[in-house]
């Protein structure tokens, strides 16, 4: 592969070759334990990781055209850990032969001054939420089961309120562009979680 | 004629010995593993060992059943010399298992009938079998057959049972709610339902969620227009048009975020 390393890839005008393949679903709180139990059985033999994250979504408005979106995440349980900055591209959902939603994805670790830096660059925070839950792995597949909460007072992650009576379930794989075989693996894994959870490729535009 | 039979006997005994030696080696190494490497031994490798043993036993069985193998049952072995003294050669030949060829052990080793205890048990069983009448026996056979066929049916149709169970489960308890799914996806996707930090007046241009629609709309339109003008030239191969549309949309939407 002659693709340059991620760190030197230009974010604008270039092609970023890592794609995120994604399937989404949700599980009601009363069925959460059975889902976690099943995932423990299906996934790699390790203790599932528990996480509590605070995600801030930043927006850069240009003179014209679409705003530019960046997601900054920090761990609430490990305050010393680096921040995580993520860019997600436009989702592609149209291709019927692909079983998962596909979008560009760039992940970068960042220092704790990330919010100030983004502010200086002209980004403004658009919204924030707190996600708490479990991460499972099976080979390259990643399953995140998380409970989303809205932040009632901006910036105060102690004071939150659950968004719904369900947890979000996301099955994702990072792969170079064009590796559509991974979506087959994802589909067969998703089959094994039925009927507890139906993981589907959901076009976010439909639910705006 | 007799010579040929003798030769056959000899060769089949030889091959039997070599097969039994293989089996013995496999057993030996398996036992060694069980005793010394049980900490590292994985279940698949245990199964492999079992498969090896059963394969070797099968080969021996096949060899014994082979037409060319003379019936060992008809061969007579007579002890020619018994001695109470230790025989080093014999001990070496049997790996120290039989050091003496004496009156005490010969009946055990050259036995052609089952052990006395086994014989006793067999006798008891046949007595019991003779005791119950044929009607009772028939009844018992029928019961056993019924049990077996029930069990087989259960084993063969686990799917139906499972599907029934799942259906019952679904009726009693819903484990997910698609409205919740959509709400959660919309929330992580563009913050729907989450408190907005910017002043409400600037919603229209700054709404992040409108990005997809705004970009999706024009590009789609451009594609259809472009296709309309291009269509007359492509009339010869209408089948190719859909694929063109698809690639155009893909290319346009994936390029869009970057070419500003």
Short mmCIF file of C-alpha atoms in Angstrom, two decimals:
data_model
loop_
_atom_site.label_atom_id
_atom_site.label_comp_id
_atom_site.label_asym_id
_atom_site.label_seq_id
_atom_site.Cartn_x
_atom_site.Cartn_y
_atom_site.Cartn_z
CA UNK A 1 0.00 0.00 0.00
CA UNK A 2 1.33 3.38 -0.93
CA UNK A 3 -1.13 5.35 1.14
CA UNK A 4 0.67 7.91 3.27
CA UNK A 5 0.41 7.53 7.03
CA UNK A 6 -2.66 9.06 8.60
CA UNK A 7 -0.80 11.87 10.31
CA UNK A 8 0.25 13.53 7.04
CA UNK A 9 -3.01 13.01 5.19
CA UNK A 10 -4.63 16.30 4.34
CA UNK A 11 -8.14 16.49 5.69
CA UNK A 12 -9.39 18.65 2.86
CA UNK A 13 -9.07 17.76 -0.79
CA UNK A 14 -7.39 14.44 -0.14
CA UNK A 15 -8.75 10.98 0.03
CA UNK A 16 -8.78 9.34 3.41
CA UNK A 17 -8.70 5.66 3.02
CA UNK A 18 -9.94 4.32 6.31
CA UNK A 19 -13.66 3.69 6.25
CA UNK A 20 -15.95 2.91 9.13
CA UNK A 21 -18.55 0.22 8.45
CA UNK A 22 -21.46 0.65 10.82
CA UNK A 23 -24.64 -1.09 11.88
CA UNK A 24 -26.88 0.39 14.55
CA UNK A 25 -29.66 -0.72 16.81
CA UNK A 26 -30.90 -0.33 20.33
CA UNK A 27 -31.87 -2.46 23.27
CA UNK A 28 -34.39 -1.70 26.01
CA UNK A 29 -33.00 -1.38 29.52
CA UNK A 30 -34.79 -4.49 30.75
CA UNK A 31 -33.16 -6.62 28.02
CA UNK A 32 -29.71 -5.06 28.42
CA UNK A 33 -28.43 -7.77 30.74
CA UNK A 34 -29.35 -10.57 28.35
CA UNK A 35 -27.65 -8.74 25.48
CA UNK A 36 -24.47 -8.22 27.51
CA UNK A 37 -24.59 -11.87 28.47
CA UNK A 38 -24.89 -12.94 24.88
CA UNK A 39 -22.11 -10.62 23.78
CA UNK A 40 -19.85 -12.02 26.48
CA UNK A 41 -20.42 -15.42 24.94
CA UNK A 42 -20.00 -14.37 21.33
CA UNK A 43 -17.06 -12.03 21.59
CA UNK A 44 -13.38 -12.52 22.23
CA UNK A 45 -12.62 -14.09 25.54
CA UNK A 46 -11.88 -11.09 27.67
CA UNK A 47 -13.58 -8.99 30.27
CA UNK A 48 -15.65 -6.36 28.46
CA UNK A 49 -14.33 -2.84 28.87
CA UNK A 50 -16.56 -0.39 30.65
CA UNK A 51 -16.41 3.24 29.62
CA UNK A 52 -17.90 6.59 30.53
CA UNK A 53 -17.27 9.26 27.90
CA UNK A 54 -18.21 12.87 27.39
CA UNK A 55 -18.58 13.79 23.73
CA UNK A 56 -18.54 17.37 22.50
CA UNK A 57 -19.49 18.04 18.91
CA UNK A 58 -17.82 21.07 17.35
CA UNK A 59 -18.90 22.96 14.30
CA UNK A 60 -16.99 25.22 11.93
CA UNK A 61 -19.20 27.39 9.77
CA UNK A 62 -17.67 28.56 6.56
CA UNK A 63 -18.82 31.51 4.48
CA UNK A 64 -20.91 29.18 2.41
CA UNK A 65 -21.72 25.53 2.09
CA UNK A 66 -21.96 22.99 4.84
CA UNK A 67 -20.62 23.34 8.34
CA UNK A 68 -17.64 21.19 9.20
CA UNK A 69 -18.16 18.81 12.09
CA UNK A 70 -15.60 17.39 14.52
CA UNK A 71 -16.26 15.18 17.52
CA UNK A 72 -14.12 15.47 20.63
CA UNK A 73 -14.41 12.82 23.30
CA UNK A 74 -12.86 12.52 26.72
CA UNK A 75 -13.05 9.74 29.24
CA UNK A 76 -14.81 10.58 32.49
CA UNK A 77 -13.46 7.50 34.23
CA UNK A 78 -9.84 8.15 33.19
CA UNK A 79 -9.44 11.95 33.30
CA UNK A 80 -5.71 11.72 32.53
CA UNK A 81 -6.24 9.83 29.26
CA UNK A 82 -5.80 11.80 26.02
CA UNK A 83 -8.77 13.30 24.27
CA UNK A 84 -10.07 11.60 21.15
CA UNK A 85 -10.82 13.71 18.09
CA UNK A 86 -12.84 12.15 15.32
CA UNK A 87 -13.95 13.24 11.89
CA UNK A 88 -16.77 11.33 10.21
CA UNK A 89 -17.57 11.73 6.53
CA UNK A 90 -20.87 11.62 4.72
CA UNK A 91 -22.52 8.24 5.25
CA UNK A 92 -23.05 6.09 2.17
CA UNK A 93 -26.15 4.01 2.53
CA UNK A 94 -27.42 3.71 -1.04
CA UNK A 95 -25.53 0.62 -2.17
CA UNK A 96 -27.90 -2.31 -1.65
CA UNK A 97 -25.14 -4.90 -2.05
CA UNK A 98 -23.39 -3.55 1.02
CA UNK A 99 -24.92 -4.57 4.30
CA UNK A 100 -23.52 -1.74 6.37
CA UNK A 101 -23.42 2.01 6.36
CA UNK A 102 -19.99 3.23 5.21
CA UNK A 103 -18.34 6.54 6.00
CA UNK A 104 -14.92 8.09 6.05
CA UNK A 105 -13.36 8.09 9.44
CA UNK A 106 -10.29 9.78 10.89
CA UNK A 107 -9.33 9.19 14.52
CA UNK A 108 -6.68 11.21 16.31
CA UNK A 109 -5.53 11.29 19.89
CA UNK A 110 -5.27 14.84 21.21
CA UNK A 111 -3.99 16.68 24.26
CA UNK A 112 -6.20 18.22 26.91
CA UNK A 113 -6.04 21.63 25.30
CA UNK A 114 -8.16 20.38 22.41
CA UNK A 115 -11.31 22.43 23.27
CA UNK A 116 -9.28 25.67 23.49
CA UNK A 117 -7.49 24.83 20.26
CA UNK A 118 -10.75 24.18 18.44
CA UNK A 119 -12.21 27.41 19.80
CA UNK A 120 -9.19 29.34 18.60
CA UNK A 121 -9.61 27.83 15.15
CA UNK A 122 -13.16 29.14 14.99
CA UNK A 123 -14.98 25.95 15.90
CA UNK A 124 -17.99 26.33 18.19
CA UNK A 125 -19.47 23.64 20.34
CA UNK A 126 -22.83 22.55 18.97
CA UNK A 127 -23.99 19.93 21.41
CA UNK A 128 -22.67 17.48 23.97
CA UNK A 129 -23.71 14.22 25.54
CA UNK A 130 -22.48 11.58 27.95
CA UNK A 131 -22.18 7.95 26.84
CA UNK A 132 -21.67 5.15 29.35
CA UNK A 133 -21.51 1.50 28.51
CA UNK A 134 -19.52 -1.54 27.41
CA UNK A 135 -17.15 -2.31 24.56
CA UNK A 136 -16.82 -5.82 23.16
CA UNK A 137 -14.50 -7.07 20.46
CA UNK A 138 -14.55 -9.99 18.13
CA UNK A 139 -11.55 -9.92 15.85
CA UNK A 140 -11.82 -6.67 13.95
CA UNK A 141 -15.46 -6.22 14.89
CA UNK A 142 -16.24 -3.77 17.64
CA UNK A 143 -19.52 -3.73 19.54
CA UNK A 144 -20.36 -0.71 21.67
CA UNK A 145 -23.40 -0.82 23.93
CA UNK A 146 -23.91 2.61 25.43
CA UNK A 147 -26.47 4.52 27.41
CA UNK A 148 -26.74 8.10 26.18
CA UNK A 149 -27.55 10.97 28.52
CA UNK A 150 -28.12 14.61 27.77
CA UNK A 151 -26.14 17.18 29.75
CA UNK A 152 -28.58 19.45 31.56
CA UNK A 153 -26.16 22.24 32.47
CA UNK A 154 -23.57 22.84 29.74
CA UNK A 155 -20.22 21.43 30.72
CA UNK A 156 -21.45 19.74 33.91
CA UNK A 157 -21.26 16.00 33.31
CA UNK A 158 -22.49 15.22 36.83
CA UNK A 159 -25.94 16.53 36.07
CA UNK A 160 -27.33 14.36 33.29
CA UNK A 161 -30.60 12.81 32.25
CA UNK A 162 -30.99 9.60 30.23
CA UNK A 163 -32.08 10.22 26.66
CA UNK A 164 -34.41 7.21 26.48
CA UNK A 165 -35.21 3.87 28.07
CA UNK A 166 -32.87 2.13 25.63
CA UNK A 167 -29.17 1.73 25.07
CA UNK A 168 -27.59 2.36 21.69
CA UNK A 169 -25.91 -0.70 20.14
CA UNK A 170 -23.32 -0.08 17.44
CA UNK A 171 -21.38 -2.70 15.52
CA UNK A 172 -18.46 -1.21 13.61
CA UNK A 173 -15.28 -2.13 11.75
CA UNK A 174 -12.51 0.12 10.51
CA UNK A 175 -11.21 -1.02 7.14
CA UNK A 176 -9.54 0.43 4.08
CA UNK A 177 -11.93 1.63 1.41
CA UNK A 178 -13.33 -1.06 -0.83
CA UNK A 179 -13.07 -3.93 1.60
CA UNK A 180 -16.73 -4.72 1.40
CA UNK A 181 -16.28 -8.29 2.60
CA UNK A 182 -16.22 -7.00 6.16
CA UNK A 183 -19.84 -6.02 5.80
CA UNK A 184 -20.63 -9.70 5.22
CA UNK A 185 -18.98 -10.60 8.53
CA UNK A 186 -20.91 -7.85 10.22
CA UNK A 187 -24.18 -9.09 8.85
CA UNK A 188 -23.59 -12.64 10.02
CA UNK A 189 -22.63 -11.36 13.47
CA UNK A 190 -25.73 -9.17 13.59
CA UNK A 191 -27.80 -12.25 12.74
CA UNK A 192 -26.55 -13.90 15.91
CA UNK A 193 -27.87 -11.06 18.05
CA UNK A 194 -31.40 -11.43 16.76
CA UNK A 195 -34.06 -11.27 18.09
CA UNK A 196 -32.58 -9.44 21.06
CA UNK A 197 -31.37 -6.59 18.92
CA UNK A 198 -31.89 -5.81 15.27
CA UNK A 199 -28.77 -4.17 13.94
CA UNK A 200 -29.47 -2.34 10.71
CA UNK A 201 -27.91 0.17 8.44
CA UNK A 202 -29.81 3.26 9.37
CA UNK A 203 -29.67 6.37 7.25
CA UNK A 204 -29.45 9.21 9.77
CA UNK A 205 -30.93 11.62 7.24
CA UNK A 206 -34.24 9.80 7.46
CA UNK A 207 -34.66 10.69 11.13
CA UNK A 208 -33.75 14.33 11.13
CA UNK B 1 -1.09 -75.50 0.06
CA UNK B 2 -0.26 -75.64 3.72
CA UNK B 3 2.83 -73.59 3.17
CA UNK B 4 0.84 -70.85 1.57
CA UNK B 5 -1.56 -70.74 4.48
CA UNK B 6 1.32 -70.60 6.90
CA UNK B 7 2.83 -67.71 5.01
CA UNK B 8 -0.48 -65.89 5.04
CA UNK B 9 -0.85 -66.43 8.73
CA UNK B 10 2.63 -65.18 9.37
CA UNK B 11 2.21 -62.04 7.34
CA UNK B 12 -1.15 -61.22 8.90
CA UNK B 13 0.22 -61.73 12.39
CA UNK B 14 3.08 -59.44 11.50
CA UNK B 15 0.82 -56.68 10.26
CA UNK B 16 -1.42 -57.13 13.28
CA UNK B 17 1.57 -56.71 15.54
CA UNK B 18 2.66 -53.56 13.78
CA UNK B 19 -0.82 -52.07 13.95
CA UNK B 20 -1.13 -52.88 17.61
CA UNK B 21 2.28 -51.30 18.14
CA UNK B 22 1.04 -48.11 16.49
CA UNK B 23 -2.03 -48.12 18.69
CA UNK B 24 0.13 -48.70 21.73
CA UNK B 25 2.37 -45.76 20.82
CA UNK B 26 -0.60 -43.48 20.33
CA UNK B 27 -2.08 -44.54 23.67
CA UNK B 28 1.27 -44.09 25.30
CA UNK B 29 1.76 -40.57 24.04
CA UNK B 30 -1.82 -39.63 24.89
CA UNK B 31 -1.46 -40.90 28.44
CA UNK B 32 1.84 -39.08 28.72
CA UNK B 33 0.17 -35.85 27.59
CA UNK B 34 -2.70 -36.32 30.02
CA UNK B 35 -0.33 -36.89 32.89
CA UNK B 36 2.32 -34.30 32.15
CA UNK B 37 0.85 -31.61 29.91
CA UNK B 38 -2.69 -31.40 31.24
CA UNK B 39 -2.21 -27.72 31.99
CA UNK B 40 -1.52 -26.81 28.39
CA UNK B 41 -3.72 -29.45 26.79
CA UNK B 42 -6.63 -27.97 24.84
CA UNK B 43 -9.91 -29.72 24.24
CA UNK B 44 -9.46 -29.86 20.43
CA UNK B 45 -6.15 -31.67 20.81
CA UNK B 46 -7.75 -34.18 23.21
CA UNK B 47 -10.40 -34.79 20.58
CA UNK B 48 -7.66 -35.20 17.96
CA UNK B 49 -6.05 -37.89 20.10
CA UNK B 50 -9.34 -39.70 20.50
CA UNK B 51 -9.88 -39.55 16.75
CA UNK B 52 -6.43 -41.02 16.18
CA UNK B 53 -7.12 -43.90 18.59
CA UNK B 54 -10.51 -44.67 17.11
CA UNK B 55 -9.02 -44.58 13.62
CA UNK B 56 -6.34 -47.07 14.58
CA UNK B 57 -8.86 -49.37 16.27
CA UNK B 58 -10.93 -49.22 13.12
CA UNK B 59 -7.95 -50.21 10.99
CA UNK B 60 -7.30 -53.19 13.23
CA UNK B 61 -10.93 -54.22 13.05
CA UNK B 62 -10.82 -53.95 9.27
CA UNK B 63 -7.67 -56.01 9.16
CA UNK B 64 -9.27 -58.75 11.25
CA UNK B 65 -12.35 -58.78 9.07
CA UNK B 66 -10.33 -58.89 5.86
CA UNK B 67 -10.90 -61.99 3.70
CA UNK B 68 -7.20 -62.63 3.32
CA UNK B 69 -6.68 -62.72 7.07
CA UNK B 70 -7.01 -66.30 8.26
CA UNK B 71 -9.36 -66.74 11.17
CA UNK B 72 -7.23 -66.42 14.27
CA UNK B 73 -10.02 -68.01 16.23
CA UNK B 74 -9.26 -71.35 14.63
CA UNK B 75 -5.60 -71.29 15.56
CA UNK B 76 -4.60 -73.35 18.56
CA UNK B 77 -1.83 -72.24 20.87
CA UNK B 78 -0.31 -74.88 23.12
CA UNK B 79 2.13 -74.05 25.88
CA UNK B 80 5.08 -76.30 25.22
CA UNK B 81 7.23 -75.44 28.16
CA UNK B 82 6.29 -74.01 31.53
CA UNK B 83 8.91 -72.91 33.97
CA UNK B 84 8.83 -71.20 37.37
CA UNK B 85 12.15 -69.44 36.66
CA UNK B 86 12.52 -65.91 35.43
CA UNK B 87 12.94 -65.69 31.65
CA UNK B 88 14.95 -62.57 30.66
CA UNK B 89 14.11 -62.86 26.97
CA UNK B 90 10.41 -63.03 27.70
CA UNK B 91 10.64 -60.10 30.08
CA UNK B 92 12.42 -58.04 27.44
CA UNK B 93 9.89 -59.02 24.78
CA UNK B 94 6.95 -57.99 26.94
CA UNK B 95 8.54 -54.83 28.34
CA UNK B 96 8.87 -56.35 31.81
CA UNK B 97 5.22 -57.13 31.99
CA UNK B 98 5.57 -60.94 31.95
CA UNK B 99 8.84 -62.03 33.54
CA UNK B 100 7.89 -65.66 34.17
CA UNK B 101 6.08 -68.17 32.01
CA UNK B 102 4.74 -70.28 34.84
CA UNK B 103 1.69 -72.38 35.70
CA UNK B 104 0.22 -69.47 37.52
CA UNK B 105 -0.07 -67.01 34.70
CA UNK B 106 -0.40 -69.16 31.60
CA UNK B 107 -4.12 -69.86 32.09
CA UNK B 108 -4.72 -66.11 32.26
CA UNK B 109 -2.69 -65.20 29.21
CA UNK B 110 -3.79 -68.03 26.95
CA UNK B 111 -7.41 -67.83 27.98
CA UNK B 112 -9.91 -68.08 25.15
CA UNK B 113 -13.02 -67.70 27.27
CA UNK B 114 -14.15 -64.60 29.20
CA UNK B 115 -13.05 -64.12 32.81
CA UNK B 116 -14.97 -66.27 35.31
CA UNK B 117 -16.69 -63.17 36.74
CA UNK B 118 -17.79 -62.04 33.30
CA UNK B 119 -18.97 -65.53 32.53
CA UNK B 120 -20.99 -65.48 35.73
CA UNK B 121 -22.58 -62.15 34.86
CA UNK B 122 -23.42 -63.33 31.38
CA UNK B 123 -25.05 -66.43 32.83
CA UNK B 124 -27.16 -64.30 35.14
CA UNK B 125 -28.26 -62.10 32.28
CA UNK B 126 -29.29 -64.97 30.07
CA UNK B 127 -31.15 -66.54 33.00
CA UNK B 128 -33.03 -63.29 33.50
CA UNK B 129 -33.76 -63.01 29.81
CA UNK B 130 -35.14 -66.53 29.81
CA UNK B 131 -37.24 -65.81 32.91
CA UNK B 132 -39.38 -63.01 31.45
CA UNK B 133 -41.94 -64.15 28.94
CA UNK B 134 -41.77 -63.18 25.28
CA UNK B 135 -44.76 -60.84 25.70
CA UNK B 136 -43.10 -58.83 28.42
CA UNK B 137 -39.92 -58.72 26.38
CA UNK B 138 -41.84 -57.47 23.37
CA UNK B 139 -43.40 -54.75 25.51
CA UNK B 140 -40.04 -53.64 26.81
CA UNK B 141 -38.61 -53.55 23.31
CA UNK B 142 -41.48 -51.38 22.20
CA UNK B 143 -41.00 -48.98 25.09
CA UNK B 144 -37.31 -48.68 24.37
CA UNK B 145 -37.95 -48.10 20.68
CA UNK B 146 -40.46 -45.40 21.51
CA UNK B 147 -38.04 -43.67 23.84
CA UNK B 148 -35.28 -43.82 21.24
CA UNK B 149 -37.41 -42.44 18.45
CA UNK B 150 -38.65 -39.63 20.71
CA UNK B 151 -35.10 -38.77 21.59
CA UNK B 152 -34.03 -38.88 17.94
CA UNK B 153 -36.88 -36.60 16.98
CA UNK B 154 -35.88 -34.14 19.67
CA UNK B 155 -32.31 -34.19 18.47
CA UNK B 156 -33.25 -33.81 14.84
CA UNK B 157 -35.69 -30.97 15.25
CA UNK B 158 -34.08 -28.62 17.72
CA UNK B 159 -34.73 -25.78 15.33
CA UNK B 160 -38.50 -25.99 15.49
CA UNK B 161 -38.45 -26.08 19.27
CA UNK B 162 -36.08 -23.17 19.40
CA UNK B 163 -38.17 -21.14 16.99
CA UNK B 164 -41.21 -21.82 19.13
CA UNK B 165 -39.35 -20.71 22.21
CA UNK B 166 -38.17 -17.56 20.50
CA UNK B 167 -41.66 -16.80 19.30
CA UNK B 168 -42.98 -17.27 22.84
CA UNK B 169 -40.26 -15.01 24.16
CA UNK B 170 -41.09 -12.38 21.60
CA UNK B 171 -44.73 -12.44 22.57
CA UNK B 172 -44.02 -11.98 26.23
CA UNK B 173 -41.22 -9.47 26.08
CA UNK B 174 -40.00 -6.99 23.51
CA UNK B 175 -36.26 -6.47 23.82
CA UNK B 176 -35.92 -3.40 21.63
CA UNK B 177 -37.91 -0.47 20.38
CA UNK B 178 -37.28 0.86 16.91
CA UNK B 179 -38.48 4.36 17.83
CA UNK B 180 -35.76 4.42 20.51
CA UNK B 181 -33.24 3.21 17.95
CA UNK B 182 -34.10 6.06 15.63
CA UNK B 183 -34.01 8.62 18.45
CA UNK B 184 -30.59 7.40 19.63
CA UNK B 185 -29.15 7.29 16.11
CA UNK B 186 -30.41 10.81 15.47
CA UNK B 187 -28.90 11.96 18.77
CA UNK B 188 -25.39 10.62 18.10
CA UNK B 189 -25.64 11.55 14.43
CA UNK B 190 -26.49 15.22 14.73
CA UNK B 191 -27.49 15.97 18.27
CA UNK B 192 -31.23 15.69 17.88
CA UNK B 193 -32.90 15.90 21.27
CA UNK B 194 -29.73 17.15 22.94
CA UNK B 195 -29.50 20.65 24.31
CA UNK B 196 -27.97 23.00 21.80
CA UNK B 197 -25.26 25.31 22.98
CA UNK B 198 -25.56 27.99 20.35
CA UNK B 199 -28.26 30.69 20.33
CA UNK B 200 -31.48 29.43 18.79
CA UNK B 201 -31.66 32.23 16.21
CA UNK B 202 -28.84 30.87 14.08
CA UNK B 203 -30.36 27.49 13.57
CA UNK B 204 -30.94 27.52 9.85
CA UNK B 205 -27.45 27.78 8.35
CA UNK B 206 -25.65 26.27 11.26
CA UNK B 207 -27.72 23.18 11.81
CA UNK B 208 -25.27 20.38 11.43
CA UNK B 209 -27.92 17.92 10.52
CA UNK B 210 -28.79 19.84 7.42
CA UNK B 211 -25.44 19.07 5.94
CA UNK B 212 -26.43 15.73 4.48
CA UNK B 213 -29.65 17.02 2.95
CA UNK B 214 -28.08 20.08 1.47
CA UNK B 215 -25.27 18.13 0.00
CA UNK B 216 -27.43 15.22 -1.00
CA UNK B 217 -30.04 17.35 -2.70
CA UNK B 218 -28.02 19.29 -5.26
CA UNK B 219 -25.73 16.42 -6.16
CA UNK B 220 -28.64 14.16 -6.83
CA UNK B 221 -30.20 16.84 -8.99
CA UNK B 222 -27.03 17.39 -10.90
CA UNK B 223 -26.80 13.73 -11.56
CA UNK B 224 -30.30 13.50 -12.94
CA UNK B 225 -29.77 16.52 -15.16
CA UNK B 226 -26.47 15.19 -16.37
CA UNK B 227 -28.08 11.89 -17.09
CA UNK B 228 -30.92 13.51 -19.00
CA UNK B 229 -28.56 15.17 -21.45
CA UNK B 230 -26.40 12.12 -21.71
CA UNK B 231 -29.26 9.72 -22.23
CA UNK B 232 -29.68 10.00 -26.03
CA UNK B 233 -26.13 8.83 -26.64
CA UNK B 234 -26.62 5.86 -24.41
CA UNK B 235 -29.80 4.59 -25.94
CA UNK B 236 -28.00 1.62 -27.39
CA UNK B 237 -27.29 0.14 -24.00
CA UNK B 238 -30.00 1.10 -21.57
CA UNK B 239 -28.93 -1.59 -19.18
CA UNK B 240 -25.82 0.32 -18.27
CA UNK B 241 -27.54 3.45 -17.13
CA UNK B 242 -28.28 2.47 -13.52
CA UNK B 243 -24.69 1.65 -12.76
CA UNK B 244 -23.68 5.06 -14.11
CA UNK B 245 -26.10 6.81 -11.83
CA UNK B 246 -24.88 4.91 -8.85
CA UNK B 247 -21.22 5.68 -9.34
CA UNK B 248 -21.98 9.31 -10.01
CA UNK B 249 -23.87 9.71 -6.79
CA UNK B 250 -21.19 7.96 -4.84
CA UNK B 251 -18.38 9.97 -6.33
CA UNK B 252 -20.22 13.24 -5.89
CA UNK B 253 -21.28 12.72 -2.31
CA UNK B 254 -17.98 11.36 -1.10
CA UNK B 255 -16.00 14.13 -2.74
CA UNK B 256 -18.28 16.84 -1.51
CA UNK B 257 -16.99 17.49 2.01
CA UNK B 258 -13.47 18.08 0.82
CA UNK B 259 -13.60 20.14 -2.33
CA UNK B 260 -14.41 23.40 -0.69
#
